[in-house]
Short mmCIF file of C-alpha atoms and ligand atoms in Angstrom, two decimals:
data_model
loop_
_atom_site.label_atom_id
_atom_site.label_comp_id
_atom_site.label_asym_id
_atom_site.label_seq_id
_atom_site.Cartn_x
_atom_site.Cartn_y
_atom_site.Cartn_z
CA UNK A 370 90.26 103.52 99.42
CA UNK A 371 88.49 104.32 102.65
CA UNK A 372 91.61 103.91 104.77
CA UNK A 373 93.03 107.24 105.86
CA UNK A 374 96.62 106.80 104.72
CA UNK A 375 97.75 110.29 105.64
CA UNK A 376 97.23 109.78 109.34
CA UNK A 377 98.43 106.22 109.28
CA UNK A 378 101.55 105.39 111.19
CA UNK A 379 104.60 105.19 108.91
CA UNK A 380 105.03 101.48 109.58
CA UNK A 381 101.39 100.74 108.78
CA UNK A 382 101.81 102.60 105.50
CA UNK A 383 104.80 100.44 104.70
CA UNK A 384 102.96 97.21 105.35
CA UNK A 385 100.12 98.42 103.17
CA UNK A 386 102.60 99.36 100.44
CA UNK A 387 104.17 95.90 100.50
CA UNK A 388 100.77 94.26 100.28
CA UNK A 389 99.85 96.50 97.34
CA UNK A 390 103.11 95.75 95.52
CA UNK A 391 102.49 92.06 96.00
CA UNK A 392 99.00 92.27 94.58
CA UNK A 393 100.28 94.24 91.60
CA UNK A 394 103.14 91.90 90.96
CA UNK A 395 100.75 88.99 91.07
CA UNK A 396 98.86 90.71 88.25
CA UNK A 397 102.14 91.21 86.36
CA UNK A 398 102.84 87.52 86.69
CA UNK A 399 99.45 86.66 85.22
CA UNK A 400 100.09 88.98 82.28
CA UNK A 401 103.52 87.54 81.67
CA UNK A 402 101.90 84.11 81.56
CA UNK A 403 99.68 85.49 78.83
CA UNK A 404 102.72 86.73 76.93
CA UNK A 405 104.26 83.32 77.12
CA UNK A 406 101.01 81.81 75.82
CA UNK A 407 101.01 84.27 72.91
CA UNK A 408 104.57 83.28 72.13
CA UNK A 409 103.57 79.61 71.99
CA UNK A 410 100.63 80.52 69.81
CA UNK A 411 102.89 82.40 67.43
CA UNK A 412 105.21 79.43 67.31
CA UNK A 413 102.38 77.13 66.27
CA UNK A 414 101.21 79.54 63.57
CA UNK A 415 104.76 79.96 62.31
CA UNK A 416 105.13 76.21 62.10
CA UNK A 417 102.03 75.97 59.95
CA UNK A 418 103.24 78.86 57.80
CA UNK A 419 106.39 76.86 57.07
CA UNK A 420 109.25 78.56 55.25
CA UNK A 421 107.25 81.77 54.85
CA UNK A 422 107.55 82.44 58.58
CA UNK A 423 111.05 81.18 59.19
CA UNK A 424 112.05 84.54 60.72
CA UNK A 425 109.42 84.08 63.38
CA UNK A 426 111.01 81.19 65.26
CA UNK A 427 113.79 83.11 66.99
CA UNK A 428 111.32 85.90 67.74
CA UNK A 429 108.90 83.62 69.57
CA UNK A 430 111.74 82.07 71.54
CA UNK A 431 112.83 85.52 72.54
CA UNK A 432 109.35 86.56 73.66
CA UNK A 433 109.12 83.39 75.72
CA UNK A 434 112.44 84.24 77.38
CA UNK A 435 111.21 87.73 78.22
CA UNK A 436 108.10 86.28 79.87
CA UNK A 437 110.20 83.87 81.92
CA UNK A 438 112.58 86.65 82.97
CA UNK A 439 109.74 88.87 84.06
CA UNK A 440 108.18 86.08 86.10
CA UNK A 441 111.48 85.40 87.84
CA UNK A 442 112.08 89.07 88.56
CA UNK A 443 108.58 89.40 89.96
CA UNK A 444 109.15 86.48 92.29
CA UNK A 445 112.42 87.96 93.44
CA UNK A 446 110.83 91.36 94.09
CA UNK A 447 108.01 89.73 96.00
CA UNK A 448 110.39 87.84 98.25
CA UNK A 449 112.54 90.92 98.87
CA UNK A 450 109.56 93.18 99.56
CA UNK A 451 108.27 90.67 102.10
CA UNK A 452 111.67 90.56 103.79
CA UNK A 453 111.74 94.32 103.89
CA UNK A 454 108.33 94.33 105.48
CA UNK A 455 109.25 91.92 108.28
CA UNK A 456 112.46 93.89 108.71
CA UNK A 457 110.31 96.98 109.24
CA UNK A 458 108.16 95.10 111.76
CA UNK A 459 111.25 94.19 113.77
CA UNK A 460 112.31 97.82 113.72
CA UNK A 461 108.89 98.93 114.79
CA UNK A 462 109.14 96.63 117.79
CA UNK A 463 112.57 98.10 118.54
CA UNK A 464 111.30 101.68 118.26
CA UNK A 465 108.40 100.85 120.52
CA UNK A 466 110.75 99.30 123.06
CA UNK A 467 113.01 102.38 123.04
CA UNK A 468 110.02 104.66 123.36
CA UNK A 469 108.60 102.71 126.31
CA UNK A 470 112.01 102.51 127.99
CA UNK A 471 112.29 106.28 127.73
CA UNK A 472 108.88 106.67 129.32
CA UNK A 473 109.94 104.57 132.28
CA UNK A 474 113.28 106.42 132.50
CA UNK A 475 111.38 109.65 132.92
CA UNK A 476 109.43 108.04 135.75
CA UNK A 477 112.57 107.13 137.62
CA UNK A 478 114.78 110.19 137.55
CA UNK A 479 115.77 109.58 141.13
CA UNK A 480 117.85 106.55 140.16
CA UNK A 481 121.28 107.72 139.06
CA UNK A 482 121.83 105.63 135.93
CA UNK A 483 118.26 104.34 135.74
CA UNK A 484 119.72 101.03 136.82
CA UNK A 485 121.39 100.21 133.53
CA UNK A 486 118.70 101.50 131.23
CA UNK A 487 120.58 104.38 129.64
CA UNK A 488 123.23 102.09 128.23
CA UNK A 489 120.69 99.70 126.78
CA UNK A 490 118.69 102.53 125.20
CA UNK A 491 121.89 103.77 123.54
CA UNK A 492 122.65 100.30 122.19
CA UNK A 493 119.16 99.93 120.78
CA UNK A 494 119.32 103.35 119.17
CA UNK A 495 122.59 102.43 117.51
CA UNK A 496 120.94 99.29 116.15
CA UNK A 497 118.11 101.42 114.85
CA UNK A 498 120.50 103.69 112.98
CA UNK A 499 122.16 100.69 111.37
CA UNK A 500 118.71 99.44 110.44
CA UNK A 501 118.00 102.70 108.59
CA UNK A 502 121.16 102.25 106.53
CA UNK A 503 120.38 98.62 105.70
CA UNK A 504 116.79 99.41 104.94
CA UNK A 505 117.68 102.17 102.50
CA UNK A 506 120.05 99.87 100.68
CA UNK A 507 117.51 97.07 100.43
CA UNK A 508 114.88 99.47 99.21
CA UNK A 509 117.30 100.69 96.53
CA UNK A 510 117.90 97.08 95.46
CA UNK A 511 114.17 96.60 95.03
CA UNK A 512 113.85 99.64 92.79
CA UNK A 513 116.72 98.31 90.72
CA UNK A 514 114.89 95.02 90.23
CA UNK A 515 111.88 96.98 89.01
CA UNK A 516 114.11 98.83 86.55
CA UNK A 517 115.32 95.48 85.27
CA UNK A 518 111.75 94.47 84.47
CA UNK A 519 111.40 97.67 82.51
CA UNK A 520 114.46 96.73 80.45
CA UNK A 521 112.84 93.42 79.66
CA UNK A 522 109.70 95.22 78.56
CA UNK A 523 111.63 97.50 76.26
CA UNK A 524 113.18 94.48 74.62
CA UNK A 525 109.72 92.99 74.19
CA UNK A 526 108.49 96.16 72.52
CA UNK A 527 111.30 96.09 70.00
CA UNK A 528 110.51 92.50 69.28
CA UNK A 529 106.89 93.40 68.60
CA UNK A 530 107.99 95.84 65.93
CA UNK A 531 110.22 93.22 64.33
CA UNK A 532 107.34 90.74 64.51
CA UNK A 533 105.11 93.02 62.52
CA UNK A 534 107.75 93.32 59.79
CA UNK A 535 108.23 89.56 59.75
CA UNK A 536 104.45 89.06 59.60
CA UNK A 537 104.25 90.86 56.26
CA UNK A 538 106.33 88.05 54.79
CA UNK A 539 104.10 85.30 56.17
CA UNK A 540 101.53 85.43 53.36
CA UNK A 541 98.20 83.91 54.45
CA UNK A 542 99.32 83.92 58.06
CA UNK A 543 100.10 87.63 58.18
CA UNK A 544 96.96 88.66 60.07
CA UNK A 545 97.32 85.75 62.55
CA UNK A 546 100.83 86.78 63.42
CA UNK A 547 99.85 90.41 63.66
CA UNK A 548 97.24 89.50 66.23
CA UNK A 549 99.94 87.82 68.28
CA UNK A 550 102.17 90.90 68.06
CA UNK A 551 99.22 93.03 69.17
CA UNK A 552 98.55 90.74 72.11
CA UNK A 553 102.14 90.95 73.24
CA UNK A 554 102.34 94.71 72.95
CA UNK A 555 99.04 95.10 74.82
CA UNK A 556 100.37 92.88 77.59
CA UNK A 557 103.59 94.86 77.72
CA UNK A 558 101.63 98.08 78.13
CA UNK A 559 99.52 96.54 80.89
CA UNK A 560 102.62 95.52 82.78
CA UNK A 561 104.11 98.99 82.33
CA UNK A 562 101.07 100.61 83.87
CA UNK A 563 101.02 98.22 86.79
CA UNK A 564 104.71 98.75 87.41
CA UNK A 565 104.19 102.48 87.53
CA UNK A 566 101.99 102.05 90.55
CA UNK A 567 104.35 99.46 92.07
CA UNK A 568 107.14 101.97 91.77
CA UNK A 569 105.02 104.45 93.66
CA UNK A 570 104.27 101.89 96.36
CA UNK A 571 107.90 100.91 96.68
CA UNK A 572 108.80 104.56 97.12
CA UNK A 573 106.41 104.51 100.09
CA UNK A 574 108.71 101.99 101.67
CA UNK A 575 111.51 104.49 101.99
CA UNK A 576 111.74 105.88 105.47
CA UNK A 577 111.39 109.59 105.91
CA UNK B 1474 102.48 101.58 139.73
CA UNK B 1475 102.56 100.64 143.39
CA UNK B 1476 105.14 98.16 144.64
CA UNK B 1477 104.91 96.29 147.91
CA UNK B 1478 107.27 93.76 149.44
CA UNK B 1479 105.59 90.42 150.23
CA UNK B 1480 108.64 88.63 151.58
CA UNK B 1481 111.97 90.03 152.63
CA UNK B 1482 114.52 87.36 153.50
CA UNK B 1483 117.75 86.49 151.75
CA UNK B 1484 115.73 87.23 148.61
CA UNK B 1485 112.58 89.28 148.03
CA UNK B 1486 109.09 88.85 146.66
CA UNK B 1487 107.52 92.05 145.36
CA UNK B 1488 104.08 92.76 143.98
CA UNK B 1489 103.52 95.56 141.46
CA UNK B 1490 100.04 96.75 140.65
CA UNK B 1491 97.21 99.20 141.14
CA UNK B 1492 98.67 101.26 138.31
CA UNK B 1493 96.95 104.67 138.49
CA UNK B 1494 97.98 105.48 134.89
CA UNK B 1495 96.62 102.29 133.39
CA UNK B 1496 94.36 102.91 130.36
CA UNK B 1497 90.80 102.54 131.56
CA UNK B 1498 89.63 99.74 129.29
CA UNK B 1499 92.46 97.42 130.25
CA UNK B 1500 91.91 94.91 133.06
CA UNK B 1501 93.98 95.67 136.15
CA UNK B 1502 96.70 93.13 136.84
CA UNK B 1503 99.19 92.25 139.56
CA UNK B 1504 102.75 91.64 138.47
CA UNK B 1505 105.25 89.90 140.69
CA UNK B 1506 108.99 89.64 140.89
CA UNK B 1507 111.41 87.60 142.89
CA UNK B 1508 114.81 89.24 143.36
CA UNK B 1509 117.47 86.75 144.32
CA UNK B 1510 120.97 88.26 144.12
CA UNK B 1511 121.85 88.88 140.50
CA UNK B 1512 118.76 87.11 139.23
CA UNK B 1513 115.36 88.67 139.01
CA UNK B 1514 112.37 86.61 137.93
CA UNK B 1515 109.33 88.43 136.60
CA UNK B 1516 106.07 86.56 137.12
CA UNK B 1517 103.25 87.33 134.68
CA UNK B 1518 104.76 90.71 133.65
CA UNK B 1519 101.54 91.77 131.94
CA UNK B 1520 100.41 93.37 128.71
CA UNK B 1521 102.09 95.71 126.24
CA UNK B 1522 100.23 98.73 127.53
CA UNK B 1523 101.69 98.58 131.01
CA UNK B 1524 105.23 97.62 129.98
CA UNK B 1525 106.86 100.96 130.80
CA UNK B 1526 105.15 101.15 134.19
CA UNK B 1527 106.21 97.61 135.09
CA UNK B 1528 109.73 98.30 133.85
CA UNK B 1529 110.04 101.43 135.96
CA UNK B 1530 108.69 99.60 139.01
CA UNK B 1531 111.06 96.69 138.43
CA UNK B 1532 114.09 98.92 137.99
CA UNK B 1533 113.30 100.76 141.19
CA UNK B 1534 114.45 97.62 142.98
CA UNK B 1535 116.47 95.58 140.47
CA UNK B 1536 119.16 96.28 137.92
CA UNK B 1537 118.24 95.88 134.26
CA UNK B 1538 120.88 93.25 133.53
CA UNK B 1539 119.70 91.26 136.54
CA UNK B 1540 116.32 90.61 134.93
CA UNK B 1541 117.12 87.17 133.59
CA UNK B 1542 113.85 85.25 133.63
CA UNK B 1543 110.17 85.64 132.94
CA UNK B 1544 107.49 83.20 133.96
CA UNK B 1545 104.11 83.14 132.23
CA UNK B 1546 101.39 81.21 134.07
CA UNK B 1547 99.50 80.85 130.80
CA UNK B 1548 99.11 82.42 127.37
CA UNK B 1549 96.66 85.28 127.91
CA UNK B 1550 97.53 88.77 126.60
CA UNK B 1551 97.10 90.34 130.05
CA UNK B 1552 99.79 87.92 131.24
CA UNK B 1553 102.48 88.19 128.64
CA UNK B 1554 101.72 90.29 125.54
CA UNK B 1555 104.62 92.55 126.62
CA UNK B 1556 107.03 89.72 125.79
CA UNK B 1557 108.22 91.29 122.51
CA UNK B 1558 109.30 94.44 124.32
CA UNK B 1559 111.07 92.60 127.14
CA UNK B 1560 112.81 90.42 124.62
CA UNK B 1561 113.91 93.34 122.46
CA UNK B 1562 115.32 95.07 125.54
CA UNK B 1563 116.87 91.90 126.99
CA UNK B 1564 117.69 89.51 124.13
CA UNK B 1565 119.04 86.82 126.49
CA UNK B 1566 115.95 86.62 128.67
CA UNK B 1567 114.51 83.16 129.41
CA UNK B 1568 110.79 82.64 129.15
CA UNK B 1569 109.44 79.84 131.32
CA UNK B 1570 105.98 78.62 130.35
CA UNK B 1571 104.07 75.48 129.48
CA UNK B 1572 105.49 73.42 126.62
CA UNK B 1573 101.99 73.43 125.15
CA UNK B 1574 102.03 77.18 124.64
CA UNK B 1575 105.44 77.49 123.01
CA UNK B 1576 104.28 77.82 119.42
CA UNK B 1577 101.65 80.33 120.54
CA UNK B 1578 103.65 82.49 122.92
CA UNK B 1579 106.36 82.97 120.32
CA UNK B 1580 103.81 85.04 118.41
CA UNK B 1581 104.26 87.71 121.08
CA UNK B 1582 107.98 88.10 120.39
CA UNK B 1583 110.01 88.10 117.21
CA UNK B 1584 109.91 84.32 117.55
CA UNK B 1585 113.43 83.57 118.75
CA UNK B 1586 113.02 84.18 122.47
CA UNK B 1587 114.81 81.67 124.67
CA UNK B 1588 111.87 79.43 125.63
CA UNK B 1589 112.21 77.10 128.58
CA UNK B 1590 109.26 74.70 128.31
CA UNK B 1591 107.56 73.41 131.46
CA UNK B 1592 106.13 69.88 131.17
CA UNK B 1593 102.56 69.16 132.27
CA UNK B 1594 103.66 67.60 135.55
CA UNK B 1595 105.40 70.84 136.60
CA UNK B 1596 108.94 71.29 137.88
CA UNK B 1597 110.98 74.02 139.45
CA UNK B 1598 113.21 76.99 138.74
CA UNK B 1599 116.44 77.62 140.60
CA UNK B 1600 117.43 81.26 141.05
CA UNK B 1601 120.62 82.30 142.81
CA UNK B 1602 119.88 80.85 146.25
CA UNK B 1603 116.29 79.73 146.22
CA UNK B 1604 114.19 77.28 144.27
CA UNK B 1605 110.59 77.90 143.28
CA UNK B 1606 108.12 75.18 142.31
CA UNK B 1607 105.80 75.10 139.31
CA UNK B 1608 102.45 73.78 140.52
CA UNK B 1609 100.21 72.42 137.75
CA UNK B 1610 96.88 74.27 137.61
CA UNK B 1611 95.69 73.05 134.24
CA UNK B 1612 92.22 74.11 133.12
CA UNK B 1613 92.17 76.82 135.77
CA UNK B 1614 91.37 78.59 133.56
CA UNK B 1615 93.82 77.92 130.74
CA UNK B 1616 94.27 74.37 129.43
CA UNK B 1617 98.00 74.54 130.20
CA UNK B 1618 98.48 76.59 133.34
CA UNK B 1619 100.92 76.80 136.25
CA UNK B 1620 101.16 78.45 139.66
CA UNK B 1621 104.42 79.26 141.39
CA UNK B 1622 104.96 78.08 144.94
CA UNK B 1623 107.77 79.21 147.18
CA UNK B 1624 108.00 76.84 150.18
CA UNK B 1625 110.44 79.10 152.02
CA UNK B 1626 108.48 82.34 151.68
CA UNK B 1627 105.23 80.34 151.81
CA UNK B 1628 103.78 82.23 148.87
CA UNK B 1629 101.56 80.73 146.18
CA UNK B 1630 101.28 82.86 143.06
CA UNK B 1631 97.98 81.49 141.81
CA UNK B 1632 97.56 83.17 138.42
CA UNK B 1633 93.90 83.70 137.58
CA UNK B 1634 92.76 81.53 140.49
CA UNK B 1635 91.47 83.84 143.22
CA UNK B 1636 91.18 86.71 140.76
CA UNK B 1637 88.72 89.48 141.52
CA UNK B 1638 87.63 92.54 139.63
CA UNK B 1639 88.21 95.47 141.91
CA UNK B 1640 87.65 99.20 141.85
CA UNK B 1641 90.83 101.14 141.10
CA UNK B 1642 92.95 101.93 144.13
CA UNK B 1643 91.58 99.10 146.28
CA UNK B 1644 93.80 97.72 149.07
CA UNK B 1645 96.41 95.03 148.40
CA UNK B 1646 94.93 92.39 150.75
CA UNK B 1647 91.48 90.93 151.30
CA UNK B 1648 90.20 92.41 154.56
CA UNK B 1649 86.67 91.04 154.63
CA UNK B 1650 86.39 87.66 152.93
CA UNK B 1651 82.58 87.55 152.91
CA UNK B 1652 82.23 90.77 150.97
CA UNK B 1653 85.10 89.73 148.69
CA UNK B 1654 83.29 86.58 147.50
CA UNK B 1655 80.97 88.63 145.35
CA UNK B 1656 83.85 90.14 143.40
CA UNK B 1657 85.21 86.68 142.56
CA UNK B 1658 82.05 84.75 141.94
CA UNK B 1659 81.20 85.42 138.31
CA UNK B 1660 84.81 85.32 137.21
CA UNK B 1661 85.37 81.85 138.65
CA UNK B 1662 82.00 80.42 137.63
CA UNK B 1663 82.39 81.60 134.04
CA UNK B 1664 86.13 81.40 133.36
CA UNK B 1665 87.00 78.18 135.15
CA UNK B 1666 85.88 75.32 132.94
CA UNK B 1667 86.21 72.20 135.06
CA UNK B 1668 84.96 71.15 138.50
CA UNK B 1669 87.19 68.09 138.32
CA UNK B 1670 90.33 70.16 137.66
CA UNK B 1671 89.29 72.52 140.43
CA UNK B 1672 88.90 69.69 142.98
CA UNK B 1673 92.21 68.17 142.06
CA UNK B 1674 94.00 71.51 142.42
CA UNK B 1675 92.38 72.21 145.80
CA UNK B 1676 93.41 68.78 147.10
CA UNK B 1677 97.04 69.41 146.16
CA UNK B 1678 97.12 73.01 147.36
CA UNK B 1679 95.67 72.07 150.76
CA UNK B 1680 98.89 70.15 151.37
CA UNK B 1681 101.02 73.25 150.85
CA UNK B 1682 102.03 75.57 153.64
CA UNK B 1683 100.78 78.97 152.44
CA UNK B 1684 100.96 82.39 154.10
CA UNK B 1685 100.03 84.42 151.06
CA UNK B 1686 98.03 83.42 148.01
CA UNK B 1687 98.76 85.97 145.29
CA UNK B 1688 96.46 86.08 142.25
CA UNK B 1689 97.07 87.99 139.02
CA UNK B 1690 94.02 90.24 139.50
CA UNK B 1691 92.59 91.86 142.60
CA UNK B 1692 93.53 91.41 146.22
CA UNK B 1693 95.91 88.94 147.81
CA UNK B 1694 94.83 86.41 150.47
CA UNK B 1695 96.68 86.19 153.73
CA UNK B 1696 96.61 83.66 156.57
CA UNK B 1697 93.17 82.18 157.21
CA UNK B 1698 91.72 83.82 154.11
CA UNK B 1699 93.71 81.32 152.04
CA UNK B 1700 91.79 78.46 153.62
CA UNK B 1701 88.55 80.43 153.34
CA UNK B 1702 89.20 80.82 149.64
CA UNK B 1703 89.84 77.09 149.16
CA UNK B 1704 86.60 76.23 150.98
CA UNK B 1705 84.61 78.76 148.99
CA UNK B 1706 86.12 77.59 145.70
CA UNK B 1707 85.45 73.95 146.58
CA UNK B 1708 81.72 74.64 146.91
CA UNK B 1709 81.51 76.71 143.75
CA UNK B 1710 80.04 75.20 140.61
CA UNK B 1711 82.19 76.27 137.68
CA UNK B 1712 81.94 75.96 133.90
CA UNK B 1713 78.47 77.47 133.87
CA UNK B 1714 78.41 78.66 130.26
CA UNK B 1715 77.45 75.20 129.03
CA UNK B 1716 74.06 75.83 130.65
CA UNK B 1717 73.87 79.13 128.75
CA UNK B 1718 75.34 81.14 131.69
FE1 FE2 C 270 93.83 84.36 132.02
FE1 FE2 C 271 94.33 87.18 133.92
#
């Protein structure tokens, strides 16, 4: 990236981080759609395989559930990250206001109480402190949501292993079902990688 | 930022401008305030970059909690891009501006500023003891645009009408109208879009009793120079860009 992130203002870095997380989560959503498609595919194959692939039905339902859960979590994270970002914008405006008020205070030392400015600056700074507390909490909530996705992925991985065992009992359809299991585990790995970078970006949202 | 009193009666009109610390690339602006008891109205308080200077100048004569109202003649950034900062500092502040610009001007604040819309036909604002009139000046230059007229102080705050681009540190009032014309000419010919709107405004303004015409850029017009300006403006062909400048 040609943007010089090191010298970027903290708030600009945050906005960039939110945008990056959103792009990544969009990719995760696409992948989870693929998982859900694979699950449907497996279901169709299992149906054709008849009694040989009986064990596959609950597995495909489960994979489908995982895909749905991931999609919902992604949407939730997206919404929360966006809220956090506009929250940060409001705080940036507040910081800027405080900063500018202090500049004008310095220019008017001759007025005893700066005509009411001191009090207002104190109030705004209090608000800012509260903001920091709220922001930290919200950021923590976001990371928790990410961890929840990881739980879902772990479950999906276990299911892939079970699928492979079940596939061996599916006779002629064994290789077809194995392909499905491979697709799912590839998708799971893709999501894992993407989430790694989302986790990094979300950590950029924490205020230092 | 220099402050100068324009009217000192039971309430005051003050101009703030000629900011020596203004960043160079930013157009110089005049800000105005009317202090009437516990209510101070800021007129075209200006851009973000000059916020702290305007604030310091304002608080040298008014208390912070007395700043209750802001008027924006139109939507330009040099008029009102400081809105977000004023609003953050004074959450109860009222913004008076054209109803047409509401959805736009809210982009300058967090969106929930107390917006008092002015209808096209104009209206008035009552402060503690005095009442100021909103004079429609649409299409001069902005499509929804107002001046403020104070019949008691006989001041017309004319927004971008009468604006001139001046060297830094120039005097507050026009002292030689003929040489001043040059500094206004291009601005009015290029920025003002409509001869018809111009004529209509001049006709209405000629009926007003004006001692001082106070634009948002450059020098103020006093006494006979107000009439000289109206005559000059009347003869000026505006909206020239349609002929390719
Ligand atoms: Fe303008
Ligand atoms: Fe202007």
